[in-house]
Short mmCIF file of C-alpha atoms in Angstrom, two decimals:
data_model
loop_
_atom_site.label_atom_id
_atom_site.label_comp_id
_atom_site.label_asym_id
_atom_site.label_seq_id
_atom_site.Cartn_x
_atom_site.Cartn_y
_atom_site.Cartn_z
CA MET S 1 -114.33 152.92 74.40
CA GLN S 2 -114.71 156.59 75.25
CA ARG S 3 -115.07 158.55 78.46
CA LEU S 4 -115.60 162.11 79.36
CA LYS S 5 -112.37 163.76 80.48
CA ARG S 6 -111.51 167.31 81.69
CA LEU S 7 -108.78 169.03 79.73
CA ARG S 8 -107.23 172.51 79.83
CA LEU S 9 -107.57 174.19 76.39
CA LEU S 10 -106.58 177.81 75.76
CA GLY S 11 -106.53 178.37 79.54
CA LYS S 12 -109.95 177.11 80.12
CA ARG S 13 -110.97 173.74 81.64
CA VAL S 14 -113.27 171.94 79.17
CA ALA S 15 -114.95 168.48 79.15
CA VAL S 16 -114.22 166.44 76.10
CA TRP S 17 -114.83 162.90 74.91
CA THR S 18 -111.50 161.14 74.92
CA VAL S 19 -110.44 157.64 74.00
CA VAL S 20 -109.40 155.48 76.88
CA GLU S 21 -105.99 153.95 77.14
CA GLY S 22 -105.39 151.09 74.76
CA ALA S 23 -108.11 152.00 72.30
CA GLN S 24 -107.15 153.33 68.96
CA VAL S 25 -108.40 156.58 67.40
CA ILE S 26 -107.78 155.60 63.81
CA GLU S 27 -107.51 151.99 62.71
CA LEU S 28 -106.98 150.64 59.19
CA ALA S 29 -107.14 146.93 58.61
CA ASP S 30 -106.21 145.51 55.30
CA VAL S 31 -107.33 148.79 53.58
CA SER S 32 -106.98 149.05 49.78
CA TYR S 33 -108.01 151.93 47.70
CA SER S 34 -108.28 151.90 43.92
CA TYR S 35 -109.05 154.84 41.65
CA GLY S 36 -109.62 154.56 37.82
CA GLY S 37 -108.91 150.86 37.76
CA GLY S 38 -105.53 151.19 39.40
CA ALA S 39 -104.67 150.34 43.00
CA LEU S 40 -103.32 153.47 44.86
CA LEU S 41 -103.07 151.84 48.28
CA SER S 42 -103.17 148.16 49.17
CA ASP S 43 -103.33 146.25 52.35
CA ILE S 44 -102.72 149.12 54.68
CA ASN S 45 -102.66 148.16 58.34
CA LEU S 46 -102.32 151.12 60.72
CA SER S 47 -103.20 151.96 64.34
CA LEU S 48 -103.03 155.52 65.65
CA GLY S 49 -103.57 155.92 69.34
CA PRO S 50 -104.76 158.92 71.32
CA GLY S 51 -102.27 161.62 71.95
CA SER S 52 -99.78 160.25 69.36
CA PHE S 53 -97.82 162.37 66.79
CA HIS S 54 -97.39 160.95 63.29
CA PHE S 55 -95.84 162.21 60.11
CA LEU S 56 -96.84 160.64 56.75
CA THR S 57 -94.24 161.00 54.03
CA GLY S 58 -93.76 159.70 50.64
CA PRO S 59 -93.18 161.04 47.05
CA SER S 60 -95.77 163.06 45.26
CA GLY S 61 -98.75 160.85 44.04
CA ALA S 62 -97.87 158.14 46.50
CA GLY S 63 -101.29 158.47 48.07
CA LYS S 64 -100.74 160.51 51.16
CA THR S 65 -103.75 162.70 50.60
CA THR S 66 -105.91 159.67 49.87
CA LEU S 67 -104.73 157.96 53.06
CA LEU S 68 -105.51 161.09 55.00
CA LYS S 69 -109.05 161.25 53.35
CA LEU S 70 -109.57 157.71 54.34
CA CYS S 71 -108.67 158.70 57.89
CA TYR S 72 -111.42 161.35 58.16
CA ALA S 73 -113.94 159.38 56.12
CA GLU S 74 -113.95 161.74 53.10
CA LEU S 75 -113.20 158.47 51.10
CA LEU S 76 -114.31 154.94 51.82
CA PRO S 77 -111.87 152.13 51.28
CA THR S 78 -112.29 149.83 48.18
CA SER S 79 -111.68 146.92 50.61
CA GLY S 80 -110.70 146.53 54.18
CA ARG S 81 -111.98 148.22 57.30
CA VAL S 82 -111.42 151.85 58.48
CA ALA S 83 -112.60 152.51 62.11
CA LEU S 84 -112.63 156.00 63.68
CA PHE S 85 -113.14 156.17 67.40
CA GLU S 86 -113.80 152.34 67.00
CA GLU S 87 -116.70 152.81 64.61
CA ASP S 88 -116.53 151.39 61.14
CA VAL S 89 -116.88 154.18 58.65
CA ARG S 90 -118.89 151.92 56.32
CA THR S 91 -121.64 151.65 58.89
CA MET S 92 -121.89 155.43 59.28
CA ASP S 93 -124.65 157.46 57.60
CA ARG S 94 -124.04 161.02 56.41
CA ASP S 95 -125.17 162.53 59.73
CA ALA S 96 -122.81 160.21 61.59
CA VAL S 97 -119.87 161.23 59.38
CA ALA S 98 -120.73 164.96 59.94
CA ARG S 99 -120.68 164.33 63.71
CA LEU S 100 -117.41 162.48 63.27
CA ARG S 101 -115.88 165.44 61.49
CA ARG S 102 -116.54 167.67 64.60
CA ARG S 103 -114.22 165.33 66.46
CA VAL S 104 -111.43 165.51 63.68
CA GLY S 105 -109.98 168.82 62.75
CA VAL S 106 -108.63 168.90 59.18
CA VAL S 107 -106.09 171.39 57.71
CA HIS S 108 -105.85 171.20 54.00
CA GLN S 109 -102.92 172.27 51.88
CA ASP S 110 -105.19 174.51 49.82
CA CYS S 111 -106.99 175.82 53.02
CA GLN S 112 -110.66 175.85 51.77
CA PHE S 113 -112.53 178.83 53.16
CA LEU S 114 -115.78 180.56 52.35
CA ASP S 115 -114.46 183.73 50.76
CA HIS S 116 -117.60 185.73 51.42
CA LEU S 117 -117.13 185.34 55.20
CA SER S 118 -114.60 187.00 57.37
CA VAL S 119 -111.62 185.18 58.79
CA ALA S 120 -113.28 185.10 62.26
CA GLU S 121 -116.47 183.76 60.75
CA ASN S 122 -114.53 181.11 58.84
CA VAL S 123 -112.73 180.11 62.00
CA ALA S 124 -116.07 179.87 63.92
CA LEU S 125 -117.78 177.97 61.05
CA PRO S 126 -117.60 174.55 62.83
CA LEU S 127 -119.41 176.06 65.87
CA THR S 128 -121.95 177.71 63.46
CA VAL S 129 -122.83 174.44 61.66
CA ALA S 130 -122.90 172.57 64.91
CA GLY S 131 -125.55 175.00 66.20
CA ARG S 132 -123.46 176.40 68.91
CA ASP S 133 -123.94 179.96 70.12
CA VAL S 134 -120.93 181.78 68.43
CA ALA S 135 -121.66 184.94 70.29
CA ALA S 136 -121.40 183.16 73.61
CA GLN S 137 -117.83 181.89 72.52
CA ALA S 138 -116.64 185.26 71.28
CA SER S 139 -113.98 185.46 73.89
CA ASN S 140 -112.71 182.00 73.06
CA LEU S 141 -112.68 182.80 69.48
CA LYS S 142 -110.74 185.99 70.05
CA GLU S 143 -108.26 183.99 72.22
CA LEU S 144 -107.84 181.35 69.49
CA LEU S 145 -107.25 184.08 66.83
CA GLY S 146 -104.60 185.52 69.02
CA TRP S 147 -103.02 182.02 69.54
CA VAL S 148 -102.47 181.67 65.85
CA GLY S 149 -101.55 185.32 65.52
CA LEU S 150 -104.59 186.49 63.44
CA THR S 151 -106.10 188.96 65.74
CA ALA S 152 -105.60 191.82 63.41
CA GLN S 153 -106.88 189.89 60.39
CA ALA S 154 -110.04 188.73 62.16
CA GLU S 155 -112.45 190.82 59.91
CA SER S 156 -110.42 190.39 56.78
CA ARG S 157 -111.63 188.22 53.94
CA PRO S 158 -109.55 184.97 53.32
CA PRO S 159 -108.32 186.09 49.87
CA GLN S 160 -106.66 189.01 51.62
CA LEU S 161 -104.52 186.61 53.75
CA SER S 162 -100.98 185.46 52.95
CA GLY S 163 -100.24 181.70 52.54
CA GLY S 164 -98.96 181.44 56.13
CA GLU S 165 -101.97 183.28 57.57
CA ARG S 166 -104.27 181.05 55.64
CA GLN S 167 -102.60 177.91 57.10
CA ARG S 168 -102.90 179.40 60.64
CA ALA S 169 -106.51 180.34 59.99
CA ALA S 170 -107.20 176.79 58.84
CA LEU S 171 -105.48 175.46 61.93
CA ALA S 172 -107.65 177.65 64.14
CA ARG S 173 -110.73 176.49 62.38
CA ALA S 174 -109.53 172.84 62.80
CA VAL S 175 -109.18 173.12 66.53
CA ILE S 176 -112.05 175.31 67.44
CA MET S 177 -114.39 172.41 68.16
CA ASP S 178 -111.68 170.95 70.49
CA PRO S 179 -111.29 167.88 68.35
CA GLU S 180 -109.49 164.80 69.60
CA VAL S 181 -107.59 164.42 66.25
CA ILE S 182 -105.87 167.00 63.99
CA ILE S 183 -105.03 165.88 60.46
CA ALA S 184 -102.98 168.20 58.27
CA ASP S 185 -102.34 167.68 54.69
CA GLU S 186 -99.02 169.39 53.65
CA PRO S 187 -99.78 172.33 55.93
CA THR S 188 -96.44 174.02 55.30
CA GLY S 189 -96.43 173.28 51.50
CA ASN S 190 -96.95 176.91 50.44
CA ILE S 191 -95.29 178.82 53.26
CA ASP S 192 -91.63 179.89 54.19
CA TRP S 193 -89.51 178.13 56.75
CA ASP S 194 -90.10 180.50 59.62
CA MET S 195 -93.85 180.21 59.14
CA SER S 196 -93.65 176.40 58.87
CA LEU S 197 -91.79 176.33 62.20
CA ARG S 198 -94.45 178.57 63.78
CA LEU S 199 -97.15 176.28 62.54
CA LEU S 200 -95.36 173.20 63.74
CA THR S 201 -94.96 174.74 67.15
CA LEU S 202 -98.71 175.24 67.19
CA LEU S 203 -99.30 171.60 66.27
CA ILE S 204 -96.78 170.35 68.96
CA GLU S 205 -98.66 172.53 71.53
CA LEU S 206 -101.86 170.91 70.49
CA ASN S 207 -100.30 167.48 70.79
CA ARG S 208 -99.15 168.36 74.29
CA MET S 209 -102.87 169.09 75.11
CA GLY S 210 -103.59 165.43 74.30
CA LYS S 211 -104.57 165.76 70.59
CA MET S 212 -103.57 163.08 68.18
CA ILE S 213 -101.74 164.67 65.31
CA LEU S 214 -101.25 163.25 61.75
CA ILE S 215 -99.41 165.36 59.27
CA ALA S 216 -98.71 164.45 55.65
CA SER S 217 -95.48 166.19 54.62
CA HIS S 218 -92.50 165.61 52.44
CA ASP S 219 -90.44 168.28 54.18
CA LEU S 220 -87.75 166.26 55.98
CA ASN S 221 -86.38 169.42 57.78
CA LEU S 222 -89.74 170.00 59.28
CA ILE S 223 -89.98 166.30 60.34
CA ARG S 224 -86.49 166.44 61.97
CA SER S 225 -87.47 169.74 63.78
CA ALA S 226 -90.57 167.99 65.13
CA LYS S 227 -88.80 164.90 66.27
CA SER S 228 -86.45 167.03 68.32
CA GLU S 229 -89.43 168.33 70.22
CA VAL S 230 -91.96 165.52 70.38
CA ALA S 231 -91.92 161.81 70.07
CA ALA S 232 -93.15 161.72 66.50
CA ARG S 233 -93.45 158.50 64.46
CA VAL S 234 -92.81 158.80 60.74
CA LEU S 235 -94.80 156.59 58.38
CA ARG S 236 -93.80 156.25 54.73
CA ILE S 237 -95.92 155.30 51.79
CA ARG S 238 -93.88 152.98 49.38
CA ASN S 239 -95.14 150.71 46.84
CA ARG S 240 -98.77 151.40 47.78
CA SER S 241 -98.30 150.34 51.40
CA VAL S 242 -97.30 152.14 54.65
CA GLN S 243 -94.02 151.44 56.44
CA LEU S 244 -92.46 152.71 59.52
CA ALA S 245 -89.58 155.01 58.41
CA ALA S 246 -86.08 154.89 59.77
CA VAL S 247 -85.55 156.64 63.08
CA ASP S 248 -82.54 158.71 61.71
CA LEU S 249 -84.53 160.75 59.21
CA MET X 1 -141.55 165.17 56.29
CA ASN X 2 -144.83 166.93 55.38
CA ALA X 3 -145.05 170.61 54.32
CA LEU X 4 -145.99 171.82 57.79
CA ALA X 5 -143.11 170.18 59.50
CA ALA X 6 -140.75 171.50 56.80
CA ILE X 7 -142.04 175.06 57.31
CA ARG X 8 -141.78 174.63 61.15
CA SER X 9 -138.18 173.47 60.66
CA LEU X 10 -137.38 176.38 58.29
CA LEU X 11 -138.76 178.89 60.80
CA ARG X 12 -136.66 177.40 63.55
CA THR X 13 -133.55 177.62 61.43
CA ASP X 14 -131.02 180.17 62.68
CA LEU X 15 -131.15 183.42 60.62
CA LYS X 16 -127.33 183.04 60.14
CA VAL X 17 -127.69 179.70 58.39
CA GLY X 18 -128.36 181.44 55.01
CA ARG X 19 -125.14 183.40 55.36
CA VAL X 20 -122.94 180.32 54.77
CA VAL X 21 -124.19 180.42 51.10
CA PRO X 22 -122.64 183.16 49.07
CA PRO X 23 -125.07 185.88 48.30
CA ALA X 24 -126.37 187.09 44.89
CA GLY X 25 -125.84 184.99 41.73
CA TYR X 26 -128.03 184.73 38.72
CA THR X 27 -130.25 182.07 40.36
CA ALA X 28 -131.44 184.80 42.72
CA ARG X 29 -132.67 187.02 39.91
CA LEU X 30 -134.15 183.97 38.08
CA THR X 31 -136.08 182.82 41.11
CA ILE X 32 -137.51 186.20 41.88
CA PHE X 33 -138.49 186.86 38.30
CA THR X 34 -140.08 183.33 37.82
CA SER X 35 -142.00 183.68 41.02
CA GLY X 36 -143.13 187.10 40.11
CA ALA X 37 -144.22 186.23 36.62
CA MET X 38 -145.99 183.09 37.69
CA ALA X 39 -147.72 184.90 40.54
CA PHE X 40 -148.88 187.59 38.02
CA LEU X 41 -150.39 184.76 35.74
CA ALA X 42 -151.78 182.98 38.82
CA VAL X 43 -153.81 186.09 39.69
CA PHE X 44 -155.42 186.13 36.30
CA ALA X 45 -155.99 182.33 36.32
CA LEU X 46 -157.67 182.84 39.82
CA ALA X 47 -159.68 185.80 38.53
CA LEU X 48 -160.84 183.71 35.56
CA SER X 49 -161.83 180.76 37.76
CA LEU X 50 -163.74 183.00 40.12
CA ALA X 51 -165.46 184.94 37.33
CA THR X 52 -166.61 181.86 35.58
CA GLY X 53 -167.83 180.39 38.88
CA ARG X 54 -169.95 183.53 39.39
CA LEU X 55 -171.19 183.39 35.85
CA ALA X 56 -172.13 179.71 36.11
CA ASP X 57 -174.03 180.45 39.47
CA ARG X 58 -175.79 183.41 37.91
CA TRP X 59 -176.80 181.62 34.75
CA GLY X 60 -177.91 178.69 36.81
CA ALA X 61 -179.84 180.73 39.34
CA GLU X 62 -181.46 183.10 36.86
CA LEU X 63 -182.52 180.51 34.24
CA ALA X 64 -183.39 177.70 36.62
CA ARG X 65 -186.31 179.56 38.19
CA THR X 66 -187.85 180.89 35.00
CA ALA X 67 -189.45 179.55 31.87
CA THR X 68 -190.98 181.01 28.66
CA VAL X 69 -194.19 180.07 26.95
CA ARG X 70 -194.09 180.97 23.22
CA ILE X 71 -197.39 181.39 21.30
CA SER X 72 -197.01 180.86 17.60
CA ALA X 73 -200.42 180.98 16.11
CA PRO X 74 -202.29 182.46 13.00
CA ALA X 75 -202.65 186.26 13.49
CA GLY X 76 -206.25 186.09 14.50
CA GLN X 77 -205.82 183.53 17.28
CA VAL X 78 -202.60 184.87 19.01
CA GLU X 79 -204.40 187.03 21.56
CA ALA X 80 -206.97 184.32 22.36
CA GLN X 81 -204.38 181.58 22.83
CA THR X 82 -202.23 183.96 24.93
CA GLN X 83 -205.11 184.59 27.24
CA ALA X 84 -205.87 180.78 27.36
CA ALA X 85 -202.31 179.99 28.23
CA LEU X 86 -202.23 182.62 30.90
CA ARG X 87 -205.33 181.11 32.56
CA VAL X 88 -203.61 177.69 32.47
CA LEU X 89 -200.48 179.06 34.05
CA GLU X 90 -202.51 180.89 36.74
CA THR X 91 -204.02 177.63 37.92
CA THR X 92 -200.86 175.58 37.73
CA PRO X 93 -199.31 174.71 41.18
CA GLY X 94 -195.55 175.75 41.49
CA ILE X 95 -195.77 178.86 39.35
CA ALA X 96 -195.58 182.14 41.29
CA ARG X 97 -196.61 184.44 38.43
CA SER X 98 -196.76 184.71 34.65
CA ARG X 99 -197.23 187.63 32.38
CA ALA X 100 -197.18 188.28 28.66
CA LEU X 101 -194.49 190.53 27.45
CA ASP X 102 -195.75 193.70 25.77
CA ARG X 103 -194.69 194.84 22.41
CA GLU X 104 -192.11 197.23 23.74
CA GLU X 105 -190.37 194.48 25.72
CA GLU X 106 -190.40 192.19 22.75
CA GLN X 107 -189.00 195.00 20.59
CA ALA X 108 -186.19 195.52 23.13
CA LEU X 109 -185.35 191.81 23.05
CA LEU X 110 -184.97 192.00 19.23
CA GLU X 111 -183.33 195.40 19.14
CA PRO X 112 -179.59 194.17 19.55
CA TRP X 113 -180.14 192.09 16.24
CA PHE X 114 -182.60 194.21 14.14
CA GLY X 115 -182.20 197.65 15.44
CA PRO X 116 -184.75 199.99 17.28
CA ASP X 117 -187.09 200.69 14.31
CA LEU X 118 -188.22 197.17 13.69
CA PRO X 119 -192.15 197.14 12.75
CA LEU X 120 -193.16 194.26 14.88
CA GLU X 121 -196.82 194.69 13.73
CA GLY X 122 -196.02 193.43 10.30
CA LEU X 123 -193.97 190.44 11.29
CA PRO X 124 -195.15 187.06 12.53
CA VAL X 125 -193.27 187.37 15.90
CA PRO X 126 -194.63 185.00 18.55
CA ARG X 127 -195.93 186.34 21.79
CA LEU X 128 -193.85 185.46 24.83
CA ILE X 129 -195.11 184.80 28.31
CA GLU X 130 -192.54 184.93 31.20
CA VAL X 131 -193.14 182.28 33.82
CA ILE X 132 -191.58 182.54 37.32
CA GLU X 133 -191.46 179.29 39.44
CA GLU X 134 -191.99 179.03 43.24
CA GLY X 135 -191.37 176.36 45.77
CA GLU X 136 -190.56 172.94 44.35
CA GLY X 137 -191.42 174.13 40.80
CA TYR X 138 -194.18 172.79 38.43
CA ASP X 139 -194.94 169.60 36.60
CA ARG X 140 -193.39 170.24 33.24
CA ASP X 141 -195.02 167.37 31.32
CA GLY X 142 -198.37 168.05 32.86
CA LEU X 143 -198.21 171.79 31.98
CA ARG X 144 -197.22 170.98 28.38
CA LEU X 145 -200.24 168.63 28.00
CA ARG X 146 -202.58 171.26 29.43
CA LEU X 147 -201.17 173.98 27.25
CA GLN X 148 -201.46 171.67 24.16
CA ALA X 149 -205.09 171.27 24.96
CA GLU X 150 -206.05 174.88 25.76
CA ALA X 151 -203.62 176.73 23.45
CA PRO X 152 -202.28 174.54 20.68
CA GLY X 153 -199.82 177.16 19.53
CA ALA X 154 -198.09 177.37 22.93
CA VAL X 155 -194.65 175.92 23.42
CA LEU X 156 -193.14 175.69 26.87
CA ASP X 157 -189.42 176.40 27.01
CA ASP X 158 -188.08 175.70 30.38
CA HIS X 159 -184.54 176.90 29.45
CA THR X 160 -183.03 173.47 29.96
CA ARG X 161 -181.48 173.30 26.57
CA TRP X 162 -179.98 176.74 26.90
CA ARG X 163 -179.00 176.53 30.53
CA ALA X 164 -177.25 173.17 30.46
CA PRO X 165 -174.59 173.93 27.83
CA LEU X 166 -173.98 177.45 29.35
CA ILE X 167 -173.46 176.04 32.85
CA ARG X 168 -171.34 173.22 31.39
CA ALA X 169 -169.21 175.78 29.58
CA ALA X 170 -168.83 177.97 32.65
CA ASP X 171 -167.88 174.97 34.74
CA ARG X 172 -165.30 173.88 32.20
CA LEU X 173 -163.87 177.50 32.25
CA ARG X 174 -163.69 177.19 35.96
CA LEU X 175 -161.96 173.93 35.80
CA LEU X 176 -159.60 175.38 33.23
CA GLY X 177 -158.75 178.27 35.60
CA LEU X 178 -157.99 175.79 38.31
CA ALA X 179 -155.92 173.67 35.93
CA ALA X 180 -154.02 176.78 34.95
CA LEU X 181 -153.36 177.48 38.59
CA LEU X 182 -152.03 173.97 39.08
CA LEU X 183 -149.84 174.24 35.95
CA ILE X 184 -148.49 177.52 37.21
CA ALA X 185 -147.55 175.95 40.52
CA ALA X 186 -145.85 172.96 38.71
CA ALA X 187 -144.02 175.43 36.36
CA THR X 188 -142.88 177.45 39.44
CA ALA X 189 -141.74 174.27 41.20
CA ALA X 190 -139.80 173.11 38.18
CA MET X 191 -138.14 176.45 37.57
CA ILE X 192 -137.16 176.70 41.23
CA THR X 193 -135.84 173.21 41.25
CA LEU X 194 -133.69 174.05 38.29
CA ALA X 195 -132.49 177.25 39.87
CA ALA X 196 -131.78 175.43 43.20
CA GLN X 197 -129.96 172.66 41.38
CA ALA X 198 -127.81 175.27 39.52
CA ALA X 199 -127.11 177.09 42.74
CA LEU X 200 -126.06 173.86 44.43
CA ALA X 201 -123.88 172.83 41.60
CA ALA X 202 -122.35 176.40 41.58
CA ASN X 203 -121.69 176.14 45.26
CA SER X 204 -120.24 172.65 45.39
CA GLN X 205 -117.02 174.07 46.86
CA VAL X 206 -119.04 175.81 49.58
CA ILE X 207 -120.84 172.49 50.33
CA ARG X 208 -117.43 170.71 50.44
CA VAL X 209 -116.15 173.20 53.03
CA LEU X 210 -119.31 172.93 55.06
CA ARG X 211 -119.10 169.07 55.14
CA LEU X 212 -115.41 169.28 56.02
CA VAL X 213 -116.30 171.28 59.18
CA GLY X 214 -119.05 168.96 60.21
CA ALA X 215 -122.21 170.37 58.66
CA ARG X 216 -125.06 167.92 58.32
CA ASP X 217 -127.03 167.64 55.01
CA VAL X 218 -130.10 169.06 56.69
CA TYR X 219 -128.10 172.22 57.65
CA ILE X 220 -126.68 172.70 54.27
CA ALA X 221 -130.08 172.10 52.71
CA HIS X 222 -131.76 174.60 55.06
CA ALA X 223 -129.38 177.31 53.94
CA PHE X 224 -130.44 176.87 50.32
CA VAL X 225 -134.19 176.23 51.21
CA ARG X 226 -134.46 179.32 53.32
CA ARG X 227 -132.81 181.49 50.59
CA PHE X 228 -135.03 180.13 47.72
CA THR X 229 -138.24 180.26 49.81
CA LEU X 230 -137.67 183.95 50.75
CA ARG X 231 -136.91 184.79 47.21
CA ALA X 232 -139.91 183.06 45.91
CA LEU X 233 -142.05 184.86 48.52
CA ALA X 234 -140.68 188.20 47.71
CA GLY X 235 -141.08 187.66 43.88
CA ALA X 236 -144.61 186.25 44.21
CA ALA X 237 -145.74 189.12 46.48
CA GLY X 238 -144.52 191.57 43.77
CA GLY X 239 -146.18 189.66 40.99
CA THR X 240 -149.41 189.26 42.99
CA LEU X 241 -149.63 192.98 43.68
CA ALA X 242 -148.97 193.79 40.02
CA GLY X 243 -151.62 191.25 39.05
CA MET X 244 -154.24 192.56 41.38
CA LEU X 245 -153.51 196.15 40.26
CA ALA X 246 -153.90 195.09 36.57
CA ILE X 247 -157.17 193.32 37.46
CA ALA X 248 -158.41 196.45 39.35
CA LEU X 249 -157.63 198.59 36.29
CA LEU X 250 -159.52 196.45 33.83
CA PRO X 251 -162.37 198.38 32.18
CA ARG X 252 -165.81 197.87 33.60
CA ALA X 253 -168.84 197.93 31.18
CA GLY X 254 -171.61 196.83 33.48
CA ALA X 255 -173.87 193.75 32.96
CA GLU X 256 -174.19 194.33 29.29
CA GLY X 257 -170.46 194.20 28.86
CA GLY X 258 -170.44 190.43 28.75
CA PHE X 259 -168.08 187.95 30.35
CA LEU X 260 -164.67 189.40 29.71
CA THR X 261 -165.41 192.72 31.46
CA GLY X 262 -166.68 190.77 34.33
CA LEU X 263 -163.22 189.21 34.80
CA GLY X 264 -162.08 190.25 38.24
CA PHE X 265 -162.65 189.88 41.96
CA GLN X 266 -165.68 190.89 43.95
CA GLY X 267 -165.91 191.59 47.69
CA ALA X 268 -164.04 189.02 49.78
CA HIS X 269 -162.69 187.44 46.64
CA TRP X 270 -159.96 190.16 46.70
CA LEU X 271 -158.44 188.29 49.64
CA TRP X 272 -157.95 185.14 47.58
CA PRO X 273 -154.84 186.42 45.64
CA LEU X 274 -153.17 187.05 48.88
CA CYS X 275 -152.80 183.28 49.23
CA ILE X 276 -150.59 183.11 46.07
CA PRO X 277 -147.25 184.43 47.66
CA VAL X 278 -147.76 182.00 50.56
CA LEU X 279 -148.45 179.15 48.24
CA ALA X 280 -145.50 180.09 45.99
CA ALA X 281 -143.26 180.05 49.08
CA ILE X 282 -144.56 176.62 50.04
CA VAL X 283 -143.99 175.29 46.55
CA ALA X 284 -140.49 176.83 46.59
CA LEU X 285 -139.69 175.38 49.95
CA LEU X 286 -140.77 171.85 48.95
CA ALA X 287 -139.06 172.05 45.50
CA THR X 288 -135.76 173.32 46.90
CA ARG X 289 -135.86 170.88 49.72
CA VAL X 290 -136.23 167.87 47.42
CA ALA X 291 -133.64 169.34 44.94
CA ALA X 292 -131.23 170.02 47.82
CA PHE X 293 -131.33 166.62 49.37
CA ARG X 294 -131.18 164.92 45.94
CA SER X 295 -128.18 167.02 44.99
CA LEU X 296 -126.47 166.50 48.26
CA GLY X 297 -127.05 162.80 48.03
CA GLU X 298 -125.31 162.85 44.57
CA LEU X 299 -122.37 165.06 45.75
CA THR X 300 -119.54 162.97 47.18
#
């Protein structure tokens, strides 16, 4: 179930579709995923509610990225059911998946950008592909670039940015459509500690605006820092299934 | 979606859509060159088709309304049989006029083969009578019987056996020209399809990013379709202009120059080649659209 709700984002009141209390934003039921004949994930059951904050941990190759991709319908499960906003991803056609992606902001570890466009154009890309008038939202875009500290780099090309700047640009692009969910895959993997904390602060701020946050990370210090600021749940992938990690991480 | 709807959709597309695809690349040059070369050839195929059409019409019109009576008789009877045949022709309904060709005219007819100094008097050259039809024409079988009775050496040649193969040949040439145009369009479509597929494959990372941020397949396809359509239009416009210029510069040798020097456009026919760039753009639009949606369907 969804309803239109008014929220304050970047100092402006905006109307957004939001999930009503009790309903889950992301739901995985008995989900398994196999690749190359081997099971990578098996019998995953997971319910992520609106406004929640989750970390996903586990050793390299455990399937964190795969699980995230299942959560934003980049991959389909081998078996089981993945529901986003209470809609089974198997029943979605390509257009429906595209519309879904506008409600889910994704930050990749390798921050994929279009290198021939400027940073500002890359950040505004979700607006462009959705057919929105980017010029009419120029002030919002400027404000967003300021929020992630990239005002001076607005006209730069992505290859000119540092690792931290690229991550912040990716975060800005992920939130420009005012999505209900932010999914980040190792967002601090290639940046220093100070920059990691700065990025985490932005994600916590977004969570306080009502966004559901799901971050894959193996950085325990980052997770501890987050837990001191926000009620974050830590999920761990072990033996191809997801478990709730100990509270004293 | 039909071609018209695809064009309308393309024109409605935001001009910025094309920017999401990186500029340049060898496919751009390939598309422009292919479209230009094909348009150049299409101009010649069109010129061939139109010229053969004109030729068939001319042969048909000129030969269909005329006939020839040939008098082959012993030397002493030629003049008498000629006069008898002329009298028969004058009284035949459907014949506007008839006249016997004089010696100078006969000599002129034979000059291309035997030269200007042929002594016709010493040769058994038959006399020729030119017959011009009117209205519904004349009764060929009836005329042949009457000529046989009045001038036994007269043979009516209504040009059927000359005209039919000539018109058939001209019609075949016209069909060949049209077939060449279709083949050129198909080759253009095939080349642009390959170029579009190469561009889509080369930009798979761009497509991945666009999908990640919520781009629908139709949006991504439009970005490629628009780019390839405009390239094809530009290339074909250049090729067409070059082709028209080459046709205009072909040497003219008048009516006696034969078929090849008559290759070209006349009057309003000069407007026909202007359709080639538009058709090339439509072909490119449809080819790229099909290639784009197929490739996007295969990309996971």
